[in-house]
Short mmCIF file of C-alpha atoms and ligand atoms in Angstrom, two decimals:
data_model
loop_
_atom_site.label_atom_id
_atom_site.label_comp_id
_atom_site.label_asym_id
_atom_site.label_seq_id
_atom_site.Cartn_x
_atom_site.Cartn_y
_atom_site.Cartn_z
CA UNK Z 1 -29.04 -4.15 9.24
CA UNK Z 2 -31.77 -5.61 7.09
CA UNK Z 3 -35.10 -3.80 6.88
CA UNK Z 4 -37.72 -6.28 5.66
CA UNK Z 5 -41.00 -4.95 4.29
CA UNK Z 6 -44.25 -6.35 3.04
CA UNK Z 7 -42.68 -7.26 -0.34
CA UNK Z 8 -40.87 -10.15 1.35
CA UNK Z 9 -44.23 -11.67 2.29
CA UNK Z 10 -45.81 -10.88 -1.07
CA UNK Z 11 -43.04 -12.60 -3.02
CA UNK Z 12 -42.60 -15.60 -0.72
CA UNK Z 13 -39.02 -14.55 0.07
CA UNK Z 14 -39.16 -15.34 3.76
CA UNK Z 15 -37.04 -18.52 3.52
CA UNK Z 16 -34.33 -16.87 1.40
CA UNK Z 17 -34.24 -13.87 3.74
CA UNK Z 18 -33.99 -15.98 6.88
CA UNK Z 19 -31.16 -18.10 5.44
CA UNK Z 20 -29.28 -14.99 4.30
CA UNK Z 21 -29.59 -13.30 7.71
CA UNK Z 22 -28.54 -16.46 9.53
CA UNK Z 23 -25.48 -17.18 7.37
CA UNK Z 24 -24.13 -13.64 7.49
CA UNK Z 25 -25.35 -12.82 11.00
CA UNK Z 26 -27.23 -9.70 9.98
CA UNK Z 27 -30.03 -8.50 12.32
CA UNK Z 28 -33.43 -8.10 10.65
CA UNK Z 29 -36.16 -5.67 11.65
CA UNK Z 30 -39.45 -5.83 9.79
CA UNK Z 31 -41.96 -3.12 9.07
CA UNK Z 32 -45.46 -3.50 10.54
CA UNK Z 33 -46.62 -4.97 7.22
CA UNK Z 34 -43.60 -7.24 6.99
CA UNK Z 35 -44.29 -8.67 10.43
CA UNK Z 36 -43.65 -12.42 10.43
CA UNK Z 37 -41.38 -12.63 7.38
CA UNK Z 38 -38.63 -13.67 9.80
CA UNK Z 39 -39.66 -15.82 12.75
CA UNK Z 40 -39.29 -14.25 16.18
CA UNK Z 41 -37.45 -17.48 17.07
CA UNK Z 42 -34.74 -16.70 14.49
CA UNK Z 43 -31.47 -15.60 16.16
CA UNK Z 44 -31.28 -12.46 13.99
CA UNK Z 45 -34.89 -11.33 14.41
CA UNK Z 46 -35.12 -7.92 16.08
CA UNK Z 47 -38.85 -7.31 15.91
CA UNK Z 48 -40.82 -4.54 14.28
CA UNK Z 49 -39.79 -0.99 13.40
CA UNK Z 50 -42.13 1.93 12.76
CA UNK Z 51 -43.56 2.83 16.17
CA UNK Z 52 -44.04 6.56 16.67
CA UNK Z 53 -41.24 6.84 19.23
CA UNK Z 54 -37.60 5.68 19.42
CA UNK Z 55 -38.21 2.00 20.10
CA UNK Z 56 -35.70 -0.70 21.04
CA UNK Z 57 -35.06 -1.62 17.39
CA UNK Z 58 -34.18 2.00 16.58
CA UNK Z 59 -31.06 1.74 18.70
CA UNK Z 60 -29.81 -1.01 16.39
CA UNK Z 61 -30.45 1.16 13.32
CA UNK Z 62 -28.59 4.03 15.03
CA UNK Z 63 -25.47 1.86 14.98
CA UNK Z 64 -25.83 0.54 11.43
CA UNK Z 65 -23.59 1.74 8.61
CA UNK Z 66 -25.51 -0.02 5.86
CA UNK Z 67 -29.22 -0.81 5.56
CA UNK Z 68 -30.20 -3.56 3.15
CA UNK Z 69 -33.84 -2.80 2.52
CA UNK Z 70 -35.77 -5.77 1.17
CA UNK Z 71 -39.34 -5.45 -0.09
CA UNK Z 72 -39.84 -2.13 1.71
CA UNK Z 73 -41.96 0.71 0.32
CA UNK Z 74 -41.74 4.30 1.49
CA UNK Z 75 -45.43 4.40 2.44
CA UNK Z 76 -44.93 1.67 5.09
CA UNK Z 77 -43.36 4.18 7.50
CA UNK Z 78 -41.26 7.35 7.32
CA UNK Z 79 -37.56 6.45 6.88
CA UNK Z 80 -36.52 9.47 8.97
CA UNK Z 81 -37.03 7.10 11.90
CA UNK Z 82 -34.14 4.87 10.83
CA UNK Z 83 -31.92 7.33 8.98
CA UNK Z 84 -32.43 10.66 10.76
CA UNK Z 85 -28.96 11.99 9.93
CA UNK Z 86 -29.06 10.79 6.30
CA UNK Z 87 -25.72 9.08 6.85
CA UNK Z 88 -26.60 5.43 6.13
CA UNK Z 89 -25.65 3.61 2.98
CA UNK Z 90 -28.92 2.17 1.66
CA UNK Z 91 -29.25 -0.80 -0.68
CA UNK Z 92 -32.78 -1.12 -2.03
CA UNK Z 93 -34.04 -4.51 -3.19
CA UNK Z 94 -37.60 -4.76 -4.45
CA UNK Z 95 -39.60 -5.68 -7.50
CA UNK Z 96 -39.99 -1.99 -8.38
CA UNK Z 97 -38.01 1.25 -8.27
CA UNK Z 98 -37.78 3.00 -4.89
CA UNK Z 99 -39.68 6.13 -4.02
CA UNK Z 100 -37.01 8.34 -2.52
CA UNK Z 101 -36.87 11.08 0.04
CA UNK Z 102 -34.03 12.81 1.92
CA UNK Z 103 -33.84 9.91 4.37
CA UNK Z 104 -34.29 7.12 1.86
CA UNK Z 105 -31.97 7.78 -1.08
CA UNK Z 106 -30.49 4.39 -1.97
CA UNK Z 107 -26.93 4.22 -3.23
CA UNK Z 108 -27.76 0.93 -4.93
CA UNK Z 109 -31.13 -0.21 -6.28
CA UNK Z 110 -31.67 -3.83 -7.22
CA UNK Z 111 -34.94 -4.28 -9.10
CA UNK Z 112 -35.47 -8.01 -9.25
CA UNK Z 113 -37.36 -11.06 -8.16
CA UNK Z 114 -36.70 -10.86 -4.41
CA UNK Z 115 -35.98 -14.52 -3.50
CA UNK Z 116 -33.77 -14.98 -6.59
CA UNK Z 117 -31.84 -11.80 -5.85
CA UNK Z 118 -31.33 -12.80 -2.21
CA UNK Z 119 -30.05 -16.21 -3.27
CA UNK Z 120 -27.67 -14.49 -5.73
CA UNK Z 121 -26.39 -12.13 -3.02
CA UNK Z 122 -26.05 -15.09 -0.67
CA UNK Z 123 -23.88 -17.02 -3.14
CA UNK Z 124 -21.75 -13.98 -3.98
CA UNK Z 125 -21.13 -13.10 -0.33
CA UNK Z 126 -20.44 -16.74 0.49
CA UNK Z 127 -17.76 -16.83 -2.17
CA UNK Z 128 -16.27 -13.54 -0.96
CA UNK Z 129 -16.23 -14.46 2.73
CA UNK Z 130 -15.32 -18.13 2.71
CA UNK Z 131 -15.47 -19.35 6.31
CA UNK Z 132 -15.37 -15.87 7.85
CA UNK Z 133 -18.39 -14.50 9.69
CA UNK Z 134 -19.62 -10.95 9.92
CA UNK Z 135 -20.15 -11.19 13.68
CA UNK Z 136 -19.87 -7.89 15.51
CA UNK Z 137 -21.49 -5.89 18.26
CA UNK Z 138 -24.84 -5.84 16.48
CA UNK Z 139 -25.28 -9.60 16.91
CA UNK Z 140 -25.39 -9.17 20.68
CA UNK Z 141 -27.91 -6.36 20.16
CA UNK Z 142 -30.41 -8.73 18.57
CA UNK Z 143 -30.53 -10.92 21.67
CA UNK Z 144 -30.74 -7.87 23.95
CA UNK Z 145 -33.56 -6.29 21.97
CA UNK Z 146 -35.50 -9.55 21.86
CA UNK Z 147 -35.02 -9.82 25.62
CA UNK Z 148 -36.48 -6.34 26.20
CA UNK Z 149 -39.56 -7.19 24.14
CA UNK Z 150 -39.95 -10.55 25.88
CA UNK Z 151 -39.73 -8.89 29.31
CA UNK Z 152 -42.41 -6.36 28.34
CA UNK Z 153 -44.75 -9.11 27.18
CA UNK Z 154 -44.10 -11.33 30.19
CA UNK Z 155 -44.69 -8.50 32.66
CA UNK Z 156 -48.14 -7.97 31.09
CA UNK Z 157 -48.86 -11.67 30.99
CA UNK Z 158 -48.66 -11.77 34.77
CA UNK Z 159 -50.94 -8.77 35.31
CA UNK Z 160 -54.44 -9.48 36.64
CA UNK Z 161 -55.50 -5.83 36.37
CA UNK Z 162 -58.99 -5.06 35.13
CA UNK Z 163 -59.56 -3.43 32.65
CA UNK Z 164 -56.79 -5.52 31.13
CA UNK Z 165 -53.34 -4.21 30.31
CA UNK Z 166 -52.71 -4.26 26.54
CA UNK Z 167 -49.68 -6.48 27.16
CA UNK Z 168 -51.92 -9.07 28.84
CA UNK Z 169 -54.35 -9.06 25.91
CA UNK Z 170 -51.48 -9.53 23.42
CA UNK Z 171 -50.05 -12.42 25.47
CA UNK Z 172 -53.44 -14.16 25.70
CA UNK Z 173 -54.09 -13.81 21.96
CA UNK Z 174 -50.68 -15.41 21.37
CA UNK Z 175 -51.56 -18.27 23.73
CA UNK Z 176 -54.91 -18.88 22.01
CA UNK Z 177 -53.52 -19.13 18.46
CA UNK Z 178 -51.08 -21.56 16.83
CA UNK Z 179 -47.93 -20.52 14.95
CA UNK Z 180 -49.64 -20.71 11.54
CA UNK Z 181 -52.98 -19.19 12.57
CA UNK Z 182 -53.85 -15.66 11.51
CA UNK Z 183 -54.59 -12.55 13.53
CA UNK Z 184 -55.61 -9.32 11.82
CA UNK Z 185 -54.75 -6.26 13.92
CA UNK Z 186 -56.78 -3.17 13.09
CA UNK Z 187 -55.55 0.41 13.05
CA UNK Z 188 -55.43 2.20 16.37
CA UNK Z 189 -53.49 2.00 19.61
CA UNK Z 190 -54.27 -1.71 19.34
CA UNK Z 191 -52.03 -1.94 16.25
CA UNK Z 192 -49.09 -0.39 18.09
CA UNK Z 193 -49.34 -3.00 20.86
CA UNK Z 194 -49.88 -5.93 18.51
CA UNK Z 195 -47.13 -4.91 16.06
CA UNK Z 196 -44.55 -4.30 18.77
CA UNK Z 197 -45.25 -7.22 21.08
CA UNK Z 198 -47.11 -10.07 19.38
CA UNK Z 199 -44.50 -12.80 18.68
CA UNK Z 200 -44.86 -13.97 15.09
CA UNK Z 201 -43.50 -17.20 13.66
CA UNK Z 202 -44.65 -17.29 10.04
CA UNK Z 203 -45.29 -14.78 7.23
CA UNK Z 204 -48.73 -13.14 7.05
CA UNK Z 205 -49.79 -14.63 10.38
CA UNK Z 206 -50.21 -11.15 11.90
CA UNK Z 207 -51.74 -8.93 9.24
CA UNK Z 208 -51.63 -5.21 9.82
CA UNK Z 209 -53.02 -2.33 7.79
CA UNK Z 210 -50.26 0.28 7.76
CA UNK Z 211 -49.31 2.99 5.30
CA UNK Z 212 -52.80 4.32 4.57
CA UNK Z 213 -53.78 2.61 7.83
CA UNK Z 214 -57.43 2.22 7.03
CA UNK Z 215 -59.51 1.63 10.14
CA UNK Z 216 -61.95 -1.29 10.20
CA UNK Z 217 -60.13 -3.49 7.67
CA UNK Z 218 -59.78 -6.39 10.13
CA UNK Z 219 -63.39 -7.58 10.17
CA UNK Z 220 -63.90 -7.92 6.39
CA UNK Z 221 -60.21 -8.94 6.22
CA UNK Z 222 -60.93 -11.87 8.52
CA UNK Z 223 -63.87 -12.92 6.31
CA UNK Z 224 -61.46 -12.91 3.35
CA UNK Z 225 -58.80 -14.81 5.32
CA UNK Z 226 -61.37 -17.52 6.11
CA UNK Z 227 -62.17 -17.92 2.44
CA UNK Z 228 -58.44 -18.12 1.57
CA UNK Z 229 -57.37 -20.32 4.51
CA UNK Z 230 -60.40 -22.33 5.69
CA UNK Z 231 -58.28 -24.65 7.87
CA UNK Z 232 -56.67 -21.95 10.02
CA UNK Z 233 -57.93 -20.27 13.15
CA UNK Z 234 -58.49 -16.61 12.30
CA UNK Z 235 -59.08 -13.74 14.70
CA UNK Z 236 -59.92 -10.11 13.94
CA UNK Z 237 -58.64 -7.81 16.69
CA UNK Z 238 -60.15 -4.32 16.63
CA UNK Z 239 -60.66 -1.18 18.65
CA UNK Z 240 -64.26 -0.30 19.50
CA UNK Z 241 -64.13 2.69 17.11
CA UNK Z 242 -63.04 0.51 14.19
CA UNK Z 243 -65.51 -2.24 15.08
CA UNK Z 244 -68.42 0.19 14.96
CA UNK Z 245 -67.35 1.40 11.51
CA UNK Z 246 -68.31 -1.82 9.73
CA UNK Z 247 -69.58 -4.37 12.22
CA UNK Z 248 -72.68 -4.61 10.02
CA UNK Z 249 -70.57 -7.08 8.00
CA UNK Z 250 -71.22 -9.59 10.81
CA UNK Z 251 -74.46 -10.12 8.87
CA UNK Z 252 -72.43 -11.19 5.83
CA UNK Z 253 -70.48 -13.74 7.88
CA UNK Z 254 -73.65 -15.13 9.51
CA UNK Z 255 -75.45 -15.35 6.16
CA UNK Z 256 -72.48 -17.00 4.41
CA UNK Z 257 -71.71 -19.38 7.31
CA UNK Z 258 -68.20 -17.97 7.77
CA UNK Z 259 -66.96 -18.60 11.33
CA UNK Z 260 -65.79 -15.03 11.92
CA UNK Z 261 -64.24 -14.34 15.36
CA UNK Z 262 -63.75 -10.76 16.54
CA UNK Z 263 -62.04 -9.51 19.68
CA UNK Z 264 -62.94 -5.90 20.44
CA UNK Z 265 -60.63 -3.87 22.71
CA UNK Z 266 -63.04 -1.58 24.55
CA UNK Z 267 -61.80 1.80 25.79
CA UNK Z 268 -64.80 3.96 24.75
CA UNK Z 269 -62.42 6.15 22.79
CA UNK Z 270 -60.34 6.65 19.65
CA UNK Z 271 -57.36 5.46 21.68
CA UNK Z 272 -54.59 6.18 19.18
CA UNK Z 273 -55.82 9.71 18.50
CA UNK Z 274 -56.06 10.32 22.26
CA UNK Z 275 -52.51 8.96 22.61
CA UNK Z 276 -51.17 11.23 19.85
CA UNK Z 277 -52.94 14.28 21.35
CA UNK Z 278 -51.43 13.47 24.75
CA UNK Z 279 -47.94 13.16 23.21
CA UNK Z 280 -48.15 16.31 21.07
CA UNK Z 281 -50.36 18.58 23.21
CA UNK Z 282 -50.26 17.10 26.69
CA UNK Z 283 -54.08 16.84 26.64
CA UNK Z 284 -56.92 15.40 24.56
CA UNK Z 285 -60.38 16.47 23.51
CA UNK Z 286 -63.44 15.07 21.69
CA UNK Z 287 -62.12 11.53 21.28
CA UNK Z 288 -64.44 9.69 23.72
CA UNK Z 289 -67.71 8.01 22.76
CA UNK Z 290 -70.27 5.54 24.09
CA UNK Z 291 -70.73 1.93 23.02
CA UNK Z 292 -73.64 -0.44 22.58
CA UNK Z 293 -74.00 -3.56 24.72
CA UNK Z 294 -71.67 -5.72 22.61
CA UNK Z 295 -73.24 -9.02 23.74
CA UNK Z 296 -76.75 -7.95 22.77
CA UNK Z 297 -75.40 -6.31 19.60
CA UNK Z 298 -73.75 -9.60 18.50
CA UNK Z 299 -76.83 -11.60 19.41
CA UNK Z 300 -79.03 -9.28 17.34
CA UNK Z 301 -77.14 -10.53 14.25
CA UNK Z 302 -77.51 -14.17 15.32
CA UNK Z 303 -73.90 -14.27 16.51
CA UNK Z 304 -72.50 -15.33 19.88
CA UNK Z 305 -71.51 -12.47 22.20
CA UNK Z 306 -69.13 -12.43 25.20
CA UNK Z 307 -68.03 -9.75 27.60
CA UNK Z 308 -64.77 -10.29 29.49
CA UNK Z 309 -65.25 -9.33 33.14
CA UNK Z 310 -61.87 -10.23 34.63
CA UNK Z 311 -58.33 -10.76 33.32
CA UNK Z 312 -58.44 -14.52 33.80
CA UNK Z 313 -61.60 -14.80 31.68
CA UNK Z 314 -59.97 -13.62 28.45
CA UNK Z 315 -57.96 -16.70 27.44
CA UNK Z 316 -60.72 -19.28 28.10
CA UNK Z 317 -63.23 -17.05 26.32
CA UNK Z 318 -60.91 -16.75 23.30
CA UNK Z 319 -60.43 -20.52 23.23
CA UNK Z 320 -64.17 -21.10 23.51
CA UNK Z 321 -64.95 -18.66 20.68
CA UNK Z 322 -62.21 -20.08 18.41
CA UNK Z 323 -63.42 -23.64 18.90
CA UNK Z 324 -67.17 -23.10 18.41
CA UNK Z 325 -68.89 -22.92 15.05
CA UNK Z 326 -70.54 -19.72 13.90
CA UNK Z 327 -69.70 -16.07 14.44
CA UNK Z 328 -68.44 -14.86 17.84
CA UNK Z 329 -67.74 -11.39 19.20
CA UNK Z 330 -65.76 -10.87 22.41
CA UNK Z 331 -65.67 -7.45 24.07
CA UNK Z 332 -62.68 -6.92 26.35
CA UNK Z 333 -62.11 -3.73 28.36
CA UNK Z 334 -58.50 -2.46 28.07
CA UNK Z 335 -56.59 0.06 30.14
CA UNK Z 336 -54.79 2.44 27.80
CA UNK Z 337 -53.10 4.24 30.71
CA UNK Z 338 -50.27 1.96 29.56
CA UNK Z 339 -49.91 4.00 26.34
CA UNK Z 340 -48.27 7.06 27.87
CA UNK Z 341 -46.32 4.87 30.31
CA UNK Z 342 -44.74 3.17 27.29
CA UNK Z 343 -43.81 6.49 25.70
CA UNK Z 344 -42.26 7.67 28.95
CA UNK Z 345 -40.33 4.43 29.29
CA UNK Z 346 -39.00 4.60 25.74
CA UNK Z 347 -38.14 8.29 26.21
CA UNK Z 348 -35.97 7.41 29.18
CA UNK Z 349 -34.24 4.60 27.32
CA UNK Z 350 -30.58 5.41 27.01
CA UNK Z 351 -29.11 1.93 27.29
CA UNK Z 352 -26.11 1.36 25.09
CA UNK Z 353 -27.41 -1.41 22.87
C1 TPP Q 401 -61.02 5.14 7.93
C2 TPP Q 401 -60.14 5.84 8.92
N1 TPP Q 401 -60.62 6.91 9.59
C3 TPP Q 401 -59.84 7.56 10.48
C4 TPP Q 401 -58.55 7.14 10.70
C5 TPP Q 401 -57.68 7.86 11.73
N2 TPP Q 401 -57.53 7.03 12.92
C6 TPP Q 401 -56.49 6.20 13.10
S1 TPP Q 401 -56.57 5.34 14.49
C7 TPP Q 401 -58.03 6.05 14.93
C8 TPP Q 401 -58.74 5.66 16.20
C9 TPP Q 401 -58.93 4.18 16.34
O1 TPP Q 401 -59.79 3.94 17.43
P1 TPP Q 401 -60.23 2.47 17.84
O2 TPP Q 401 -60.63 1.70 16.64
O3 TPP Q 401 -61.22 2.54 18.95
O4 TPP Q 401 -58.86 1.80 18.33
P2 TPP Q 401 -57.92 2.25 19.57
O5 TPP Q 401 -57.01 3.31 19.04
O6 TPP Q 401 -58.81 2.74 20.67
O7 TPP Q 401 -57.16 0.99 19.90
C10 TPP Q 401 -58.43 6.99 13.97
C11 TPP Q 401 -59.66 7.83 14.05
C12 TPP Q 401 -58.08 6.01 9.97
N3 TPP Q 401 -56.85 5.55 10.12
N4 TPP Q 401 -58.90 5.38 9.09
#
């Protein structure tokens, strides 16, 4: 297995990684922050690892003997999730020495320029293997795991429930943006849904704050992304808690004529904290709060405000906001009853992948 972290994106190693995985038929899972370094259309792409429960991709790691870790840092997620029994052989490739713990204690560390090192490994393996392939059971797993993720997304896409299912919101964001456009997914339950399900086709096209997981990065992050990539569509996707932490920066975007677009998932709660309390304690407390009228709030800054009132309104509203000039805020009610349903579903997952 290859574990691809944020370093692959930072060093522009996506092409070298994708070619390496394709030639030697090695499945690749990315971290949340590495999301997009291998296209979800690539035959070896497995999706994202790092969710708080045993997700589909974990079953592939369970079967791996060797993990080639490329551009991964320990702070991206706890390696106990992919090496719980400490029995994997780990090869670490990054531009700096690994931080180690009991579950991430590499047998080999390659400290190098990542694309150059991958090309070197590619050539050496090519010479060693000749025409042989490394095809085995795990190749079939990649297709199966991708199928499970696709099914989850498609089931949500068809749901007309209101408040909207998170899967429906993810599917509509995907439909509103092009392959090279940029979505910034803030920290919260929202990040779990976006990281797991949002299909990504190019590096840094779904930017996630993980590791320290600072809430509210997406709104100023989207202002920065506009300055760096003025020709792309850019969407900040945030929970209502995160939005209210620094939505005053809407004023900056209005004043500087930056066409900031923000989609707020409204659940009147710190959804991720509620979710974690429900998992750990079976109950939650003191995580709910009230919200302003988001339309009037946006308008008070001189921005455009929208409130989604049915499932079918979301996609046209997103398209409208992304095509108009100026700053736009869309408030969309979401139904996080899906959170615990997902945990229950993953808990029951015993399929032999
Ligand atoms: C600055 C900061 N404060 C607190 C936290 C802890 N934290 C992580 S997620 C979360 C709740 C997020 O709520 P919201 O933005 O509404 O998103 P939701 O989980 O509802 O999707 C909190 C308090 C954090 N990661 N960063």
